[in-house]
Coordinates of C-alpha atoms in Angstrom, one line a residue:
Chain H
M1 CA -11.7 2.6 19.8
S2 CA -8.5 4.1 18.3
T3 CA -8.6 6.4 15.4
V4 CA -5.8 7.4 12.7
K5 CA -5.3 9.9 10.7
L6 CA -6.0 9.6 6.9
G7 CA -5.4 13.3 4.9
T8 CA -6.1 15.5 7.3
Q9 CA -9.0 14.4 9.0
W10 CA -8.8 11.2 12.0
F11 CA -10.8 8.1 11.3
D12 CA -12.2 5.5 14.0
Y13 CA -10.0 2.5 12.9
A14 CA -13.7 0.2 12.6
D15 CA -14.3 2.2 9.4
V16 CA -10.7 1.9 7.7
L17 CA -8.6 -0.7 5.3
V18 CA -6.2 -1.0 5.9
D19 CA -4.2 -1.8 3.4
V20 CA -1.0 -3.8 2.8
M21 CA 1.3 -4.1 0.6
I22 CA 3.3 -7.0 1.7
G23 CA 5.5 -7.4 -1.5
Y24 CA 5.6 -5.9 -5.2
A25 CA 7.6 -9.5 -6.3
C26 CA 4.7 -10.6 -8.9
N27 CA 4.5 -13.3 -11.8
V28 CA 3.5 -12.0 -14.7
Q29 CA 5.1 -8.0 -15.9
C30 CA 2.5 -5.9 -17.7
D31 CA 3.1 -3.9 -19.9
F32 CA 1.9 -1.4 -18.0
C33 CA 3.1 -1.6 -14.7
S34 CA 4.7 0.6 -12.3
V35 CA 6.1 -1.7 -9.7
T36 CA 11.0 -0.8 -10.7
D37 CA 12.7 -3.7 -10.4
Q38 CA 14.0 -3.0 -7.1
M39 CA 10.8 -2.6 -5.9
R40 CA 10.1 -6.4 -6.4
E41 CA 12.5 -7.3 -4.4
E42 CA 10.6 -5.7 -1.6
N43 CA 8.4 -7.3 0.8
M44 CA 7.4 -6.5 4.2
P45 CA 8.4 -9.6 6.9
L46 CA 5.8 -12.0 7.6
A47 CA 6.5 -10.9 11.6
S48 CA 6.4 -7.3 10.3
V49 CA 3.0 -7.6 8.4
M50 CA 1.4 -9.5 11.2
A51 CA 2.3 -6.8 13.9
I52 CA 1.2 -4.6 11.9
L53 CA -2.2 -6.2 11.8
S54 CA -1.8 -7.3 15.1
D55 CA -2.5 -3.5 16.5
A56 CA -4.6 -2.6 13.7
R57 CA -7.1 -5.3 15.2
A58 CA -6.8 -4.1 18.9
R59 CA -7.1 -0.6 17.2
G60 CA -10.2 -2.1 16.2
A61 CA -9.5 -2.2 12.5
T62 CA -11.6 -5.2 11.0
K63 CA -11.2 -4.6 7.3
V64 CA -7.5 -6.2 5.1
A65 CA -6.2 -6.3 1.7
F66 CA -3.4 -7.8 0.9
G67 CA -1.3 -6.3 -2.1
G68 CA 1.5 -5.8 -3.6
G69 CA 2.9 -7.0 -6.8
E70 CA 1.4 -10.2 -6.6
P71 CA 0.2 -11.6 -3.2
T72 CA -0.8 -15.2 -4.2
I73 CA 2.4 -16.1 -5.0
R74 CA 3.4 -15.5 -1.8
K75 CA 4.3 -18.3 -0.5
G76 CA 2.2 -18.5 3.7
L77 CA -0.7 -15.7 2.4
L78 CA -3.6 -17.9 2.6
P79 CA -2.5 -19.0 6.0
L80 CA -2.0 -15.4 6.8
V81 CA -5.7 -14.5 6.0
R82 CA -6.8 -17.0 7.4
W83 CA -5.6 -16.0 11.0
C84 CA -6.7 -12.7 10.1
R85 CA -10.4 -14.1 10.4
D86 CA -9.8 -16.2 13.6
R87 CA -9.0 -13.1 15.2
G88 CA -12.0 -11.3 13.4
Y89 CA -11.0 -9.4 10.2
R90 CA -14.4 -9.7 9.3
S91 CA -13.0 -7.7 5.0
I92 CA -10.3 -9.8 3.3
K93 CA -9.0 -8.2 0.2
L94 CA -6.6 -9.8 -2.4
P95 CA -6.1 -7.7 -5.1
S96 CA -4.7 -10.3 -7.9
N97 CA -4.4 -10.7 -12.0
G98 CA -5.7 -14.0 -10.7
L99 CA -3.6 -16.5 -12.5
M100 CA -3.6 -18.5 -9.2
Y101 CA -7.4 -19.0 -8.9
S102 CA -6.7 -20.9 -11.9
Y103 CA -6.5 -24.2 -9.8
K104 CA -9.8 -24.9 -8.9
E105 CA -7.9 -26.1 -4.6
Y106 CA -6.2 -22.4 -4.4
A107 CA -9.5 -20.6 -5.0
R108 CA -11.1 -23.2 -2.7
E109 CA -8.4 -22.8 -0.2
A110 CA -8.2 -18.7 -0.6
V111 CA -12.4 -18.7 0.1
D112 CA -11.8 -20.8 3.5
A113 CA -8.9 -19.1 4.7
G114 CA -11.8 -16.7 4.3
V115 CA -10.8 -13.8 1.8
T116 CA -14.3 -12.1 1.0
D117 CA -13.4 -9.7 -1.7
F118 CA -11.8 -10.6 -4.9
N119 CA -10.5 -8.4 -7.5
L120 CA -9.4 -9.2 -10.1
S121 CA -7.8 -7.7 -12.5
L122 CA -8.8 -8.2 -16.3
M123 CA -6.5 -6.8 -18.8
A124 CA -8.9 -7.7 -21.8
H125 CA -11.7 -9.4 -23.5
T126 CA -9.2 -11.2 -25.7
D127 CA -6.3 -13.3 -26.1
A128 CA -4.1 -11.8 -28.3
L129 CA -4.4 -8.8 -25.8
Y130 CA -4.7 -10.3 -22.6
A131 CA -0.9 -12.0 -23.9
R132 CA 0.5 -8.6 -25.2
I133 CA -0.8 -7.3 -22.2
M134 CA 0.6 -9.4 -19.6
G135 CA 3.9 -11.5 -21.4
R136 CA 2.1 -14.3 -20.7
P137 CA 0.6 -16.5 -23.8
D138 CA -2.0 -18.7 -22.3
A139 CA -3.7 -15.9 -19.7
F140 CA -6.2 -15.9 -21.0
A141 CA -7.6 -18.3 -20.3
L142 CA -5.9 -20.0 -16.8
V143 CA -8.2 -15.9 -16.1
N144 CA -10.9 -17.4 -17.2
Q145 CA -10.3 -20.3 -15.5
G146 CA -10.2 -18.4 -12.2
V147 CA -12.9 -17.0 -11.9
Q148 CA -14.6 -20.1 -13.7
N149 CA -13.6 -21.5 -10.1
L150 CA -14.2 -18.6 -7.9
V151 CA -17.7 -18.2 -9.8
A152 CA -18.2 -21.6 -9.0
L153 CA -17.2 -21.4 -5.0
K154 CA -20.3 -18.9 -5.1
Q155 CA -17.8 -15.6 -5.2
Q156 CA -18.4 -12.6 -6.1
P157 CA -15.0 -11.1 -8.4
I158 CA -14.5 -8.0 -9.0
G159 CA -12.9 -6.8 -12.2
D160 CA -10.4 -3.7 -12.6
L161 CA -10.2 -2.4 -15.5
I162 CA -7.7 -0.8 -16.8
V163 CA -8.0 2.3 -19.2
K164 CA -4.4 3.1 -21.4
H165 CA -4.1 3.3 -25.6
D166 CA -4.9 -0.8 -26.1
T167 CA -7.7 -1.1 -24.1
W168 CA -10.5 2.1 -23.9
M169 CA -11.7 1.1 -27.1
H170 CA -12.5 -2.7 -25.9
L171 CA -13.8 -2.0 -22.4
A172 CA -17.5 -2.3 -23.3
D173 CA -16.9 -5.5 -24.8
S174 CA -14.3 -6.4 -21.6
V175 CA -17.5 -5.6 -19.4
E176 CA -19.9 -7.6 -21.1
Y177 CA -17.9 -10.4 -21.3
W178 CA -16.6 -10.5 -17.9
A179 CA -19.8 -10.0 -16.5
G180 CA -21.1 -13.3 -19.3
M181 CA -18.4 -15.2 -16.8
G182 CA -19.9 -13.3 -13.8
V183 CA -18.6 -10.4 -12.8
R184 CA -20.7 -8.2 -11.6
R185 CA -19.0 -5.0 -10.9
F186 CA -16.3 -3.2 -12.8
N187 CA -13.9 -0.8 -11.9
L188 CA -12.2 1.7 -14.3
W189 CA -8.3 3.0 -13.9
L190 CA -6.6 5.5 -15.6
V191 CA -3.0 4.0 -16.5
S192 CA 0.1 5.7 -14.4
L193 CA 3.4 7.7 -16.4
S194 CA 5.3 6.6 -13.2
D195 CA 7.8 4.5 -12.3
R196 CA 8.4 2.1 -13.9
N197 CA 6.1 3.3 -16.6
K198 CA 7.1 7.3 -16.5
D199 CA 8.6 7.0 -19.7
N200 CA 5.8 4.7 -21.1
L201 CA 4.3 7.9 -22.4
E202 CA 2.1 6.2 -25.9
S203 CA 0.1 4.1 -23.0
L204 CA -1.6 7.1 -21.1
L205 CA -4.3 8.9 -24.2
P206 CA -5.5 12.2 -23.1
V207 CA -9.6 11.0 -21.7
S208 CA -11.0 12.9 -24.1
T209 CA -9.6 10.4 -26.7
M210 CA -10.8 7.4 -24.9
R211 CA -13.8 8.8 -23.6
D212 CA -16.3 7.2 -26.3
G213 CA -15.0 3.8 -24.5
I214 CA -15.5 5.3 -21.8
F215 CA -18.9 6.3 -22.2
A216 CA -19.3 2.7 -23.5
A217 CA -18.3 0.6 -20.9
F218 CA -20.7 2.3 -19.0
E219 CA -23.7 2.0 -21.1
R220 CA -23.3 -1.7 -21.0
G221 CA -22.7 -2.1 -17.9
K222 CA -26.0 -0.8 -17.3
Q223 CA -27.8 -2.8 -20.2
L224 CA -26.4 -5.9 -18.9
G225 CA -27.5 -4.8 -14.8
V226 CA -24.0 -4.7 -13.3
T227 CA -22.1 -1.7 -12.1
V228 CA -19.2 0.8 -13.6
L229 CA -18.0 2.5 -11.7
S230 CA -14.7 4.7 -13.0
R231 CA -11.4 5.7 -10.3
H232 CA -9.2 8.2 -11.5
I233 CA -10.7 10.8 -14.1
P234 CA -12.5 13.9 -12.4
L235 CA -16.0 14.2 -12.8
C236 CA -16.0 17.3 -15.5
L237 CA -13.9 14.9 -18.4
L238 CA -16.9 12.3 -17.8
P239 CA -20.0 14.2 -17.9
G240 CA -23.0 13.3 -17.8
H241 CA -21.2 10.7 -15.2
A242 CA -21.7 11.1 -11.8
E243 CA -23.6 7.8 -11.1
H244 CA -20.1 6.4 -12.7
M245 CA -17.3 8.3 -10.1
A246 CA -15.8 6.2 -7.6
D247 CA -14.9 8.2 -4.5
L248 CA -11.3 7.4 -3.1
R249 CA -11.8 9.0 0.0
E250 CA -14.5 6.3 1.2
D251 CA -13.8 3.4 0.9
R252 CA -10.7 5.3 3.7
V253 CA -7.3 2.9 2.5
L254 CA -4.9 3.5 5.0
V255 CA -2.2 2.3 2.9
V256 CA 0.9 0.2 4.6
S257 CA 3.7 -0.4 1.9
P258 CA 7.1 -0.6 2.9
R259 CA 8.3 2.3 2.9
A260 CA 6.0 4.2 4.4
S261 CA 1.4 4.4 5.5
F262 CA -0.6 6.9 3.4
A263 CA -4.4 7.2 2.7
L264 CA -4.2 5.5 -0.7
W265 CA -5.9 9.2 -2.7
E266 CA -2.9 10.9 -0.9
S267 CA -0.7 8.3 -3.0
K268 CA 0.9 9.6 -6.1
I269 CA -0.5 6.7 -8.5
S270 CA -4.5 8.4 -7.4
P271 CA -5.7 12.0 -8.5
S272 CA -4.7 14.3 -5.9
A273 CA -3.5 17.9 -8.1
Y274 CA -6.4 21.0 -8.6
T275 CA -5.7 23.3 -11.1
A276 CA -6.3 26.8 -10.5
K277 CA -9.2 26.5 -13.0
C278 CA -10.7 24.2 -10.2
A279 CA -11.3 26.7 -8.0
G280 CA -14.6 27.8 -7.6
C281 CA -15.5 24.0 -9.0
V282 CA -19.0 23.0 -7.2
H283 CA -17.5 19.3 -6.9
Q284 CA -13.3 20.9 -5.5
H285 CA -12.9 19.1 -2.3
G286 CA -16.8 17.0 -3.1
I287 CA -16.7 14.2 -5.9
C288 CA -13.8 15.0 -7.0
L289 CA -10.2 15.1 -6.1
G290 CA -8.8 16.5 -8.6
L291 CA -6.0 15.1 -11.2
R292 CA -3.5 12.9 -10.7
R293 CA -0.1 14.5 -12.0
D294 CA 1.6 12.5 -13.6
Y295 CA -1.5 13.3 -16.3
L296 CA -1.2 17.2 -15.8
D297 CA 2.0 17.1 -16.4
R298 CA 1.8 15.8 -19.7
Y299 CA -1.4 16.5 -20.4
G300 CA -2.0 19.8 -18.9
D301 CA -5.7 20.9 -17.3
G302 CA -7.6 22.1 -21.0
E303 CA -10.1 19.4 -21.4
L304 CA -11.1 20.3 -17.7
V305 CA -14.9 22.1 -17.8
P306 CA -15.3 22.6 -14.1
E307 CA -19.0 23.4 -12.7
Y308 CA -18.7 26.9 -11.3
A309 CA -21.9 27.6 -8.9
T310 CA -22.2 31.3 -10.1
A311 CA -19.8 33.2 -12.4
A312 CA -18.7 35.0 -9.7
A313 CA -16.7 32.0 -8.1
R314 CA -15.1 31.7 -12.0
A315 CA -11.1 31.3 -10.9
P316 CA -10.1 34.7 -12.4
S317 CA -7.7 32.2 -14.5
A318 CA -9.5 30.3 -16.0
A319 CA -11.5 33.0 -16.8
Chain R
M1 CA 34.1 21.6 22.1
S2 CA 33.1 17.9 24.2
Q3 CA 30.5 15.0 22.4
T4 CA 29.1 15.0 25.3
Q5 CA 29.4 18.1 28.0
I6 CA 27.5 20.0 30.8
D7 CA 26.5 23.5 29.6
T8 CA 24.7 24.6 32.0
L9 CA 23.8 23.6 35.8
D10 CA 22.0 25.2 38.6
A11 CA 22.0 22.9 42.0
A12 CA 18.9 25.8 43.6
T13 CA 16.3 24.9 40.7
S14 CA 17.7 21.3 40.0
T15 CA 18.2 21.6 37.0
M16 CA 21.3 21.0 34.4
T17 CA 21.5 21.6 30.3
L18 CA 23.2 18.7 28.1
S19 CA 24.8 19.0 25.0
L20 CA 25.8 16.4 22.9
D21 CA 27.5 15.7 19.3
M22 CA 24.2 14.5 16.8
G23 CA 27.1 13.2 14.4
L24 CA 28.7 10.6 17.2
Y25 CA 24.6 9.4 19.1
P26 CA 21.4 8.3 16.9
R27 CA 18.4 9.7 17.7
D28 CA 16.6 7.1 18.5
V29 CA 19.7 6.0 21.4
L30 CA 19.0 9.7 22.6
Y31 CA 15.3 8.8 23.4
A32 CA 16.1 5.6 24.5
A33 CA 18.4 7.0 26.6
A34 CA 16.4 10.2 27.9
Y35 CA 14.0 7.2 28.3
V36 CA 15.6 6.1 31.8
F37 CA 15.7 9.2 33.7
L38 CA 11.1 9.7 33.4
D39 CA 10.6 8.1 37.2
R40 CA 14.0 10.4 38.0
A41 CA 13.8 14.1 36.0
Y42 CA 12.1 16.0 33.9
V43 CA 13.4 16.3 30.2
L44 CA 13.3 18.2 26.8
L45 CA 14.7 17.4 23.8
D46 CA 16.0 19.5 21.8
R47 CA 18.8 20.6 18.2
V48 CA 20.9 23.5 18.4
D49 CA 23.0 23.2 15.3
S50 CA 24.6 20.2 14.8
R51 CA 24.4 19.4 18.9
Y52 CA 21.5 17.2 20.8
V53 CA 20.3 19.2 24.2
V54 CA 18.4 17.7 27.1
H55 CA 17.1 19.8 29.9
L56 CA 16.8 17.9 32.8
R57 CA 15.0 19.1 36.4
G58 CA 15.0 16.6 38.5
K59 CA 12.2 15.2 40.5
Q60 CA 13.8 16.0 44.0
K61 CA 15.8 18.5 45.3
L62 CA 19.3 17.8 43.3
D63 CA 22.7 19.1 44.7
E64 CA 25.7 19.9 42.1
T65 CA 27.2 16.3 43.3
A66 CA 23.9 14.4 42.4
L67 CA 23.6 16.9 38.6
R68 CA 26.8 15.9 38.1
A69 CA 26.7 12.3 38.7
M70 CA 23.6 12.4 37.0
A71 CA 25.3 13.5 33.9
G72 CA 27.2 10.6 34.4
E73 CA 24.9 8.2 33.9
F74 CA 23.8 9.7 31.0
S75 CA 26.3 9.3 29.5
N76 CA 26.5 6.2 30.1
E77 CA 23.3 4.9 29.2
L78 CA 23.8 6.8 26.1
L79 CA 27.3 4.5 25.0
A80 CA 24.4 2.0 26.4
Q81 CA 22.1 2.5 24.6
A82 CA 24.0 2.5 21.8
L83 CA 25.7 -0.3 22.2
R84 CA 22.1 -2.3 22.3
L85 CA 21.1 -0.5 18.7
R86 CA 23.7 -2.0 17.1
V87 CA 23.5 -5.7 18.7
A88 CA 19.4 -5.5 17.8
K89 CA 20.1 -4.1 13.8
A90 CA 22.8 -7.6 13.5
N91 CA 20.0 -9.2 14.9
Q92 CA 17.4 -8.5 13.8
K93 CA 17.0 -11.0 11.1
I94 CA 17.0 -14.2 13.4
I95 CA 14.5 -11.7 15.9
E96 CA 12.8 -11.1 13.0
D97 CA 12.9 -14.9 11.9
I98 CA 12.1 -16.3 15.9
T99 CA 9.3 -13.7 16.4
T100 CA 8.2 -14.8 12.5
L101 CA 7.8 -18.4 14.5
A102 CA 6.5 -17.7 17.6
I103 CA 3.8 -15.8 16.4
A104 CA 3.1 -17.9 13.3
G105 CA 2.2 -21.3 16.2
A106 CA 0.6 -18.6 18.8
G107 CA -1.9 -18.8 15.7
G108 CA -2.2 -21.6 14.7
M109 CA -0.1 -21.5 12.1
P110 CA 0.5 -24.1 9.7
S111 CA 4.3 -25.7 10.5
G112 CA 6.3 -27.8 8.6
D113 CA 5.4 -28.4 4.7
R114 CA 3.5 -24.4 5.4
D115 CA 6.3 -22.7 6.0
P116 CA 4.9 -19.1 6.2
A117 CA 8.7 -17.2 4.4
L118 CA 8.4 -15.6 1.7
V119 CA 8.4 -17.5 -1.6
D120 CA 12.0 -18.2 -2.3
L121 CA 12.9 -15.8 -5.5
D122 CA 16.8 -18.2 -5.8
Q123 CA 14.3 -21.2 -6.0
P124 CA 11.3 -20.5 -7.4
G125 CA 9.9 -24.0 -7.6
E126 CA 9.9 -24.7 -3.8
D127 CA 6.9 -22.0 -3.6
G128 CA 5.3 -24.8 -1.4
F129 CA 2.0 -23.7 -0.4
L130 CA 0.1 -25.8 -3.4
D131 CA 1.2 -28.1 -6.4
D132 CA 2.1 -25.8 -8.9
P133 CA 2.1 -28.1 -12.1
L134 CA 1.9 -24.9 -14.4
G135 CA 4.7 -23.3 -12.7
I136 CA 1.1 -20.3 -12.1
A137 CA 3.8 -19.1 -8.9
E138 CA 7.3 -18.9 -10.7
P139 CA 7.7 -15.4 -10.1
W140 CA 8.6 -13.8 -12.8
E141 CA 11.8 -11.8 -11.4
A142 CA 12.8 -15.9 -11.9
K143 CA 11.7 -16.6 -15.1
K144 CA 13.5 -13.4 -16.6
K145 CA 16.9 -14.3 -14.7
D146 CA 16.3 -18.2 -16.5
A147 CA 15.6 -16.5 -20.0
A148 CA 18.4 -14.7 -19.1
S149 CA 21.3 -17.0 -19.1

């Protein structure tokens, strides 16, 4: 059994999810997407992907994800999934916008090939908002059909919801809508001001402005018996909701992209920055990974309310 | 200063230090050339200013003649590895294509109409894996190109 270094720690490959960014090409252009035109042209050659996965499997890896871009538009993806399954990968995750699953045959092929985790980016709960965000008029209908197809195949898709200026107030309704379609688990992701989206400042509002919508989503999830987790927002910005905080490190994701390999929580679109105010907070280096740098650059740390164990632990700069 | 030269040579300890111009040889070439000598010498690679420095100590007793011969062989190996790197780069695409076919074949990948290559952005209709009557798999780049033309 081999180990791999993620951040400052070493992990067994068996515990690590190898997340291969097979390419950034996509079939839609969402209005908050951070992938630039240049990145969209970057694709990993299939031989490289297979070599990486062969090596990781030989070292004991059993979990793989194929990211992008939109992986389902890549010809040869499902044979690659099958190839992974036949070589002992037991967990195969496929994050997607869900459009391709609207073809019943494609959904069935994906299940047959061995995809075990269907993560779907669910933009909204209405036709108009979906079309505006994704730029495709029939997107909502197609994703609905895709979710139906997956659920009919006894899959439990996971919903990834983006938190931004025009979605935060609808998060609870989105959770309810998609829960009604059979989605039992949701992740909330804060929109990122990076790369292509870096100048789209209006897309990212202060968490304190969007907090009510996030809390409503947590509450609606509880009422409906589905799980809603926040993956990018520090606990002190969502006080009283520790049970809804996901720790990105628990997934132990090794991202392999055309440009580099790194731990997911070290990515520039992951929270990784503490401020002086955080020194002495009981959650620092614990459940809280800090703030995302783009958020900090935009809004500073004024909203943070660290939880100090004692008055003595309070950072001087925060006094 | 020459491009590759013997900086020090000590037959009493069978050691020698070579230095070479960093601008002339990529680091990978140096590694590859040094690797060839592992069975005959202990090798330490270093860098001083703009030159790589190679410390060699013979595993067997080497006199001055043998050390100078080894220096000459090292220079030749650098050239050979530089050429190999250039050839490998020139043929990288074809090597990848052949390797893909080989691995895919060994892995029982479908062939023929299930070509495991990438979506061809210049021919978005040729995505090939399934019928796509709604054009869902068509990359956005292609749509953008269509819209512009």
